[in-house]
Amino acid sequence: MNDTTPLKPKKSVALSGVLAGNTALCTVGRTGNDLHYRGYDILEIAEKCEFEEIAFLLIYGKLPSSAELAGYKARLKALRGLPAAVRTVLEALPAAAHPMDVLRTGVSALGCILPEKDDHLAAGAREIADRLIASLGSMLTYWYHFSHSGERIHTETGDDSIGAHFLHLLHRRPPPADWVRAMHTSLILYAEHEFNASTFAARVIAGTGSDLYSAIAGAIGALRGPKHGGANETALVIQQRYEGADQAEADIRARVANKEVIIGFGHPVYTIADPRNEVIKEVARRLARAAGDLRRFEIADRIEAVMRETKNMFANLDWFSAVAYNMMGIPTEMFTPLFVIARTTGWAAHVIEQRADGKIIRPAANYIGPENLKFVPIDRRT
């Protein structure tokens, strides 16, 4: 199959296969199992690059030189702090709040305190994007520690990367090198994915002329829905049902026979495989081996094999991301917020691109309601 051959739309997805705009940012599944960021194959960059390189690629349009990367990382380090008013807002949120709601609220609060200029120039949008990807982890962990233990943590660390910074704040100690590399790879894999639901939501908001913060908050709201985000959280819940791989296989076979849907398999666009899966699976395997505990990985691996055999369904990125994040001690409810930290790079790049396009997005609807009803005044209605 060549790169221009249209794939068969999936009936379970509304508007599947319908072209809704142009982008130079990403291609997904043109051959059934490929992903490229600005022309770069995900399989070539996911394990070789740092996340900040890919953030720069998406937001600024090219891979950075060594000097540019060093300067960019220094800039991001300087943006990790939170304004006092944002900390006050985060402190008002209860421990029972969903972390996705915390990030949505934090973005809105930051947008009130440091609003985007009305000119909406690309340079200003890129500055805001940098501040967001640098400080979203600070927002999440500041709220987490304050709401759960009353501790007001200092969010500015000397860690060299966004992933290391997040892990340091979460666990209150510098993370090991293999965890930092795992975070680089996982964040790269989640960074961009063409016109998915949250990205399209961000582009719709951008098309109205709204500000970047509103577009990112709207995208978080779309990712909050379980049909889009949250699959990595559900994947871990499934995996944690079982004490071992044999028990997992027997139960999954029974559930498949009973026509139960198993989250973490299949994809709205990919038809052959999710190319990100082979990368994150190896990340999960390495973390499990380093920890000397392969049980969770082996359960996930066995379920993957059963789903391929019984349903011819492939694991998507979320399936082994759950294993990897769990091995790094990340609370399950923070899995999708990590998705947000990564995907904010893609969202921001799409907002900038949509603004350059200059069009409002206003599709038509197929009306299926009643026709030509006779109006009845209110005093004659029964």
PDB file of C-alpha atoms in Angstrom, residues 4-163:
ATOM      1  CA  THR A   4      -1.677   8.022  -0.589  1.00  0.00           C
ATOM      2  CA  THR A   5      -3.949   4.975  -0.571  1.00  0.00           C
ATOM      3  CA  PRO A   6      -7.029   5.823   1.510  1.00  0.00           C
ATOM      4  CA  LEU A   7      -7.738   3.403   4.326  1.00  0.00           C
ATOM      5  CA  LYS A   8     -11.195   2.023   4.937  1.00  0.00           C
ATOM      6  CA  PRO A   9     -13.033   4.228   7.459  1.00  0.00           C
ATOM      7  CA  LYS A  10     -13.965   2.653  10.781  1.00  0.00           C
ATOM      8  CA  LYS A  11     -17.723   2.475  11.307  1.00  0.00           C
ATOM      9  CA  SER A  12     -17.421   2.896  15.082  1.00  0.00           C
ATOM     10  CA  VAL A  13     -15.890   6.378  14.724  1.00  0.00           C
ATOM     11  CA  ALA A  14     -17.957   9.373  13.593  1.00  0.00           C
ATOM     12  CA  LEU A  15     -16.460  11.152  10.549  1.00  0.00           C
ATOM     13  CA  SER A  16     -13.783   8.458  10.223  1.00  0.00           C
ATOM     14  CA  GLY A  17     -11.763   9.095   7.084  1.00  0.00           C
ATOM     15  CA  VAL A  18     -13.338  12.517   6.415  1.00  0.00           C
ATOM     16  CA  LEU A  19     -10.720  15.178   5.621  1.00  0.00           C
ATOM     17  CA  ALA A  20     -11.231  18.186   7.873  1.00  0.00           C
ATOM     18  CA  GLY A  21      -8.236  20.372   7.115  1.00  0.00           C
ATOM     19  CA  ASN A  22      -4.565  20.560   6.225  1.00  0.00           C
ATOM     20  CA  THR A  23      -1.564  20.041   8.493  1.00  0.00           C
ATOM     21  CA  ALA A  24       2.210  19.894   8.131  1.00  0.00           C
ATOM     22  CA  LEU A  25       2.638  18.490  11.624  1.00  0.00           C
ATOM     23  CA  CYS A  26       1.861  14.801  11.530  1.00  0.00           C
ATOM     24  CA  THR A  27       0.759  11.791   9.512  1.00  0.00           C
ATOM     25  CA  VAL A  28      -0.946   8.827  11.154  1.00  0.00           C
ATOM     26  CA  GLY A  29      -1.516   5.359   9.756  1.00  0.00           C
ATOM     27  CA  ARG A  30      -1.136   6.115   6.062  1.00  0.00           C
ATOM     28  CA  THR A  31       0.203   2.574   5.592  1.00  0.00           C
ATOM     29  CA  GLY A  32      -1.800   1.161   8.492  1.00  0.00           C
ATOM     30  CA  ASN A  33       1.006   1.240  11.044  1.00  0.00           C
ATOM     31  CA  ASP A  34       3.136   4.368  10.666  1.00  0.00           C
ATOM     32  CA  LEU A  35       3.484   7.707  12.466  1.00  0.00           C
ATOM     33  CA  HIS A  36       5.603  10.709  11.445  1.00  0.00           C
ATOM     34  CA  TYR A  37       6.145  14.066  13.184  1.00  0.00           C
ATOM     35  CA  ARG A  38       6.927  16.778  10.608  1.00  0.00           C
ATOM     36  CA  GLY A  39       8.250  14.032   8.327  1.00  0.00           C
ATOM     37  CA  TYR A  40      10.299  12.146  10.947  1.00  0.00           C
ATOM     38  CA  ASP A  41       9.447   8.487  11.587  1.00  0.00           C
ATOM     39  CA  ILE A  42       8.489   7.918  15.229  1.00  0.00           C
ATOM     40  CA  LEU A  43      10.542   4.710  15.220  1.00  0.00           C
ATOM     41  CA  GLU A  44      13.680   6.743  14.485  1.00  0.00           C
ATOM     42  CA  ILE A  45      13.193   9.489  17.045  1.00  0.00           C
ATOM     43  CA  ALA A  46      11.396   7.985  20.051  1.00  0.00           C
ATOM     44  CA  GLU A  47      14.443   6.353  21.649  1.00  0.00           C
ATOM     45  CA  LYS A  48      17.141   8.615  20.207  1.00  0.00           C
ATOM     46  CA  CYS A  49      15.766  12.051  21.053  1.00  0.00           C
ATOM     47  CA  GLU A  50      15.003  13.869  24.258  1.00  0.00           C
ATOM     48  CA  PHE A  51      11.429  15.059  24.684  1.00  0.00           C
ATOM     49  CA  GLU A  52      12.573  18.677  24.551  1.00  0.00           C
ATOM     50  CA  GLU A  53      13.970  18.094  21.048  1.00  0.00           C
ATOM     51  CA  ILE A  54      10.563  16.933  19.848  1.00  0.00           C
ATOM     52  CA  ALA A  55       8.776  19.750  21.671  1.00  0.00           C
ATOM     53  CA  PHE A  56      11.058  22.151  19.797  1.00  0.00           C
ATOM     54  CA  LEU A  57      10.392  20.332  16.528  1.00  0.00           C
ATOM     55  CA  LEU A  58       6.625  20.590  16.917  1.00  0.00           C
ATOM     56  CA  ILE A  59       6.415  24.114  18.326  1.00  0.00           C
ATOM     57  CA  TYR A  60       9.266  25.774  16.420  1.00  0.00           C
ATOM     58  CA  GLY A  61       9.202  23.715  13.216  1.00  0.00           C
ATOM     59  CA  LYS A  62      12.611  22.034  13.153  1.00  0.00           C
ATOM     60  CA  LEU A  63      14.912  19.822  15.180  1.00  0.00           C
ATOM     61  CA  PRO A  64      17.224  21.977  17.315  1.00  0.00           C
ATOM     62  CA  SER A  65      21.000  22.099  17.120  1.00  0.00           C
ATOM     63  CA  SER A  66      22.943  21.220  20.262  1.00  0.00           C
ATOM     64  CA  ALA A  67      23.214  24.902  21.148  1.00  0.00           C
ATOM     65  CA  GLU A  68      19.525  25.510  20.468  1.00  0.00           C
ATOM     66  CA  LEU A  69      18.546  22.516  22.603  1.00  0.00           C
ATOM     67  CA  ALA A  70      20.706  23.668  25.500  1.00  0.00           C
ATOM     68  CA  GLY A  71      19.175  27.132  25.313  1.00  0.00           C
ATOM     69  CA  TYR A  72      15.670  25.720  25.052  1.00  0.00           C
ATOM     70  CA  LYS A  73      16.118  23.471  28.064  1.00  0.00           C
ATOM     71  CA  ALA A  74      17.490  26.386  30.070  1.00  0.00           C
ATOM     72  CA  ARG A  75      14.442  28.422  29.087  1.00  0.00           C
ATOM     73  CA  LEU A  76      12.059  25.666  30.142  1.00  0.00           C
ATOM     74  CA  LYS A  77      13.854  25.302  33.491  1.00  0.00           C
ATOM     75  CA  ALA A  78      13.276  28.994  34.134  1.00  0.00           C
ATOM     76  CA  LEU A  79       9.531  28.584  33.513  1.00  0.00           C
ATOM     77  CA  ARG A  80       8.837  25.841  36.084  1.00  0.00           C
ATOM     78  CA  GLY A  81       7.732  28.190  38.835  1.00  0.00           C
ATOM     79  CA  LEU A  82       4.071  28.949  39.497  1.00  0.00           C
ATOM     80  CA  PRO A  83       2.675  32.448  40.134  1.00  0.00           C
ATOM     81  CA  ALA A  84       1.351  32.874  43.669  1.00  0.00           C
ATOM     82  CA  ALA A  85      -2.209  33.303  42.418  1.00  0.00           C
ATOM     83  CA  VAL A  86      -2.028  29.965  40.564  1.00  0.00           C
ATOM     84  CA  ARG A  87      -0.766  28.247  43.714  1.00  0.00           C
ATOM     85  CA  THR A  88      -3.683  29.759  45.630  1.00  0.00           C
ATOM     86  CA  VAL A  89      -6.150  28.363  43.092  1.00  0.00           C
ATOM     87  CA  LEU A  90      -4.515  24.915  43.245  1.00  0.00           C
ATOM     88  CA  GLU A  91      -4.651  24.950  47.032  1.00  0.00           C
ATOM     89  CA  ALA A  92      -8.413  25.496  46.864  1.00  0.00           C
ATOM     90  CA  LEU A  93      -8.949  22.242  44.921  1.00  0.00           C
ATOM     91  CA  PRO A  94      -9.833  19.173  47.008  1.00  0.00           C
ATOM     92  CA  ALA A  95      -7.796  15.979  47.092  1.00  0.00           C
ATOM     93  CA  ALA A  96     -10.776  14.195  45.534  1.00  0.00           C
ATOM     94  CA  ALA A  97     -10.567  16.346  42.379  1.00  0.00           C
ATOM     95  CA  HIS A  98      -9.623  14.495  39.215  1.00  0.00           C
ATOM     96  CA  PRO A  99      -6.062  15.450  38.193  1.00  0.00           C
ATOM     97  CA  MET A 100      -7.331  16.247  34.691  1.00  0.00           C
ATOM     98  CA  ASP A 101      -9.670  18.811  36.204  1.00  0.00           C
ATOM     99  CA  VAL A 102      -6.732  20.193  38.171  1.00  0.00           C
ATOM    100  CA  LEU A 103      -4.722  20.740  34.998  1.00  0.00           C
ATOM    101  CA  ARG A 104      -7.701  22.261  33.177  1.00  0.00           C
ATOM    102  CA  THR A 105      -8.192  24.654  36.100  1.00  0.00           C
ATOM    103  CA  GLY A 106      -4.487  25.429  36.360  1.00  0.00           C
ATOM    104  CA  VAL A 107      -4.316  26.325  32.673  1.00  0.00           C
ATOM    105  CA  SER A 108      -7.327  28.620  33.012  1.00  0.00           C
ATOM    106  CA  ALA A 109      -5.860  30.276  36.103  1.00  0.00           C
ATOM    107  CA  LEU A 110      -2.543  30.885  34.367  1.00  0.00           C
ATOM    108  CA  GLY A 111      -4.443  32.324  31.405  1.00  0.00           C
ATOM    109  CA  CYS A 112      -6.114  34.834  33.697  1.00  0.00           C
ATOM    110  CA  ILE A 113      -2.845  35.891  35.322  1.00  0.00           C
ATOM    111  CA  LEU A 114      -0.592  35.899  32.253  1.00  0.00           C
ATOM    112  CA  PRO A 115      -3.088  36.272  29.395  1.00  0.00           C
ATOM    113  CA  GLU A 116      -2.172  35.989  25.742  1.00  0.00           C
ATOM    114  CA  LYS A 117      -1.900  39.277  23.890  1.00  0.00           C
ATOM    115  CA  ASP A 118      -4.809  40.113  21.586  1.00  0.00           C
ATOM    116  CA  ASP A 119      -2.577  40.079  18.503  1.00  0.00           C
ATOM    117  CA  HIS A 120      -2.163  36.279  18.824  1.00  0.00           C
ATOM    118  CA  LEU A 121       1.242  36.363  17.140  1.00  0.00           C
ATOM    119  CA  ALA A 122       2.952  32.996  16.707  1.00  0.00           C
ATOM    120  CA  ALA A 123       5.934  34.105  18.803  1.00  0.00           C
ATOM    121  CA  GLY A 124       3.677  34.857  21.756  1.00  0.00           C
ATOM    122  CA  ALA A 125       1.839  31.562  21.376  1.00  0.00           C
ATOM    123  CA  ARG A 126       5.148  29.700  21.400  1.00  0.00           C
ATOM    124  CA  GLU A 127       6.161  31.472  24.606  1.00  0.00           C
ATOM    125  CA  ILE A 128       2.911  30.388  26.254  1.00  0.00           C
ATOM    126  CA  ALA A 129       3.341  26.828  24.973  1.00  0.00           C
ATOM    127  CA  ASP A 130       6.810  26.708  26.519  1.00  0.00           C
ATOM    128  CA  ARG A 131       5.496  27.990  29.838  1.00  0.00           C
ATOM    129  CA  LEU A 132       2.738  25.398  29.845  1.00  0.00           C
ATOM    130  CA  ILE A 133       4.875  22.370  29.083  1.00  0.00           C
ATOM    131  CA  ALA A 134       7.398  23.569  31.667  1.00  0.00           C
ATOM    132  CA  SER A 135       4.850  24.185  34.424  1.00  0.00           C
ATOM    133  CA  LEU A 136       2.061  21.625  33.959  1.00  0.00           C
ATOM    134  CA  GLY A 137       4.047  19.093  35.966  1.00  0.00           C
ATOM    135  CA  SER A 138       4.556  21.746  38.637  1.00  0.00           C
ATOM    136  CA  MET A 139       0.802  22.393  38.779  1.00  0.00           C
ATOM    137  CA  LEU A 140      -0.025  18.719  39.073  1.00  0.00           C
ATOM    138  CA  THR A 141       2.491  17.855  41.774  1.00  0.00           C
ATOM    139  CA  TYR A 142       1.982  21.086  43.750  1.00  0.00           C
ATOM    140  CA  TRP A 143      -1.744  20.328  44.002  1.00  0.00           C
ATOM    141  CA  TYR A 144      -1.070  16.645  44.732  1.00  0.00           C
ATOM    142  CA  HIS A 145       1.245  17.229  47.675  1.00  0.00           C
ATOM    143  CA  PHE A 146      -0.728  20.125  49.134  1.00  0.00           C
ATOM    144  CA  SER A 147      -4.107  18.404  48.876  1.00  0.00           C
ATOM    145  CA  HIS A 148      -2.846  15.076  50.215  1.00  0.00           C
ATOM    146  CA  SER A 149      -0.361  16.177  52.905  1.00  0.00           C
ATOM    147  CA  GLY A 150      -0.631  19.955  53.238  1.00  0.00           C
ATOM    148  CA  GLU A 151       2.929  20.406  51.929  1.00  0.00           C
ATOM    149  CA  ARG A 152       3.718  23.426  49.756  1.00  0.00           C
ATOM    150  CA  ILE A 153       6.504  22.097  47.555  1.00  0.00           C
ATOM    151  CA  HIS A 154       9.093  24.211  45.767  1.00  0.00           C
ATOM    152  CA  THR A 155       8.508  23.486  42.081  1.00  0.00           C
ATOM    153  CA  GLU A 156      11.781  24.754  40.627  1.00  0.00           C
ATOM    154  CA  THR A 157      14.431  22.022  40.429  1.00  0.00           C
ATOM    155  CA  GLY A 158      17.718  21.642  38.606  1.00  0.00           C
ATOM    156  CA  ASP A 159      16.579  18.585  36.677  1.00  0.00           C
ATOM    157  CA  ASP A 160      17.609  18.601  33.035  1.00  0.00           C
ATOM    158  CA  SER A 161      14.279  17.536  31.519  1.00  0.00           C
ATOM    159  CA  ILE A 162      10.535  17.867  31.870  1.00  0.00           C
ATOM    160  CA  GLY A 163      10.143  14.173  32.663  1.00  0.00           C
TER     161      GLY A 163
END
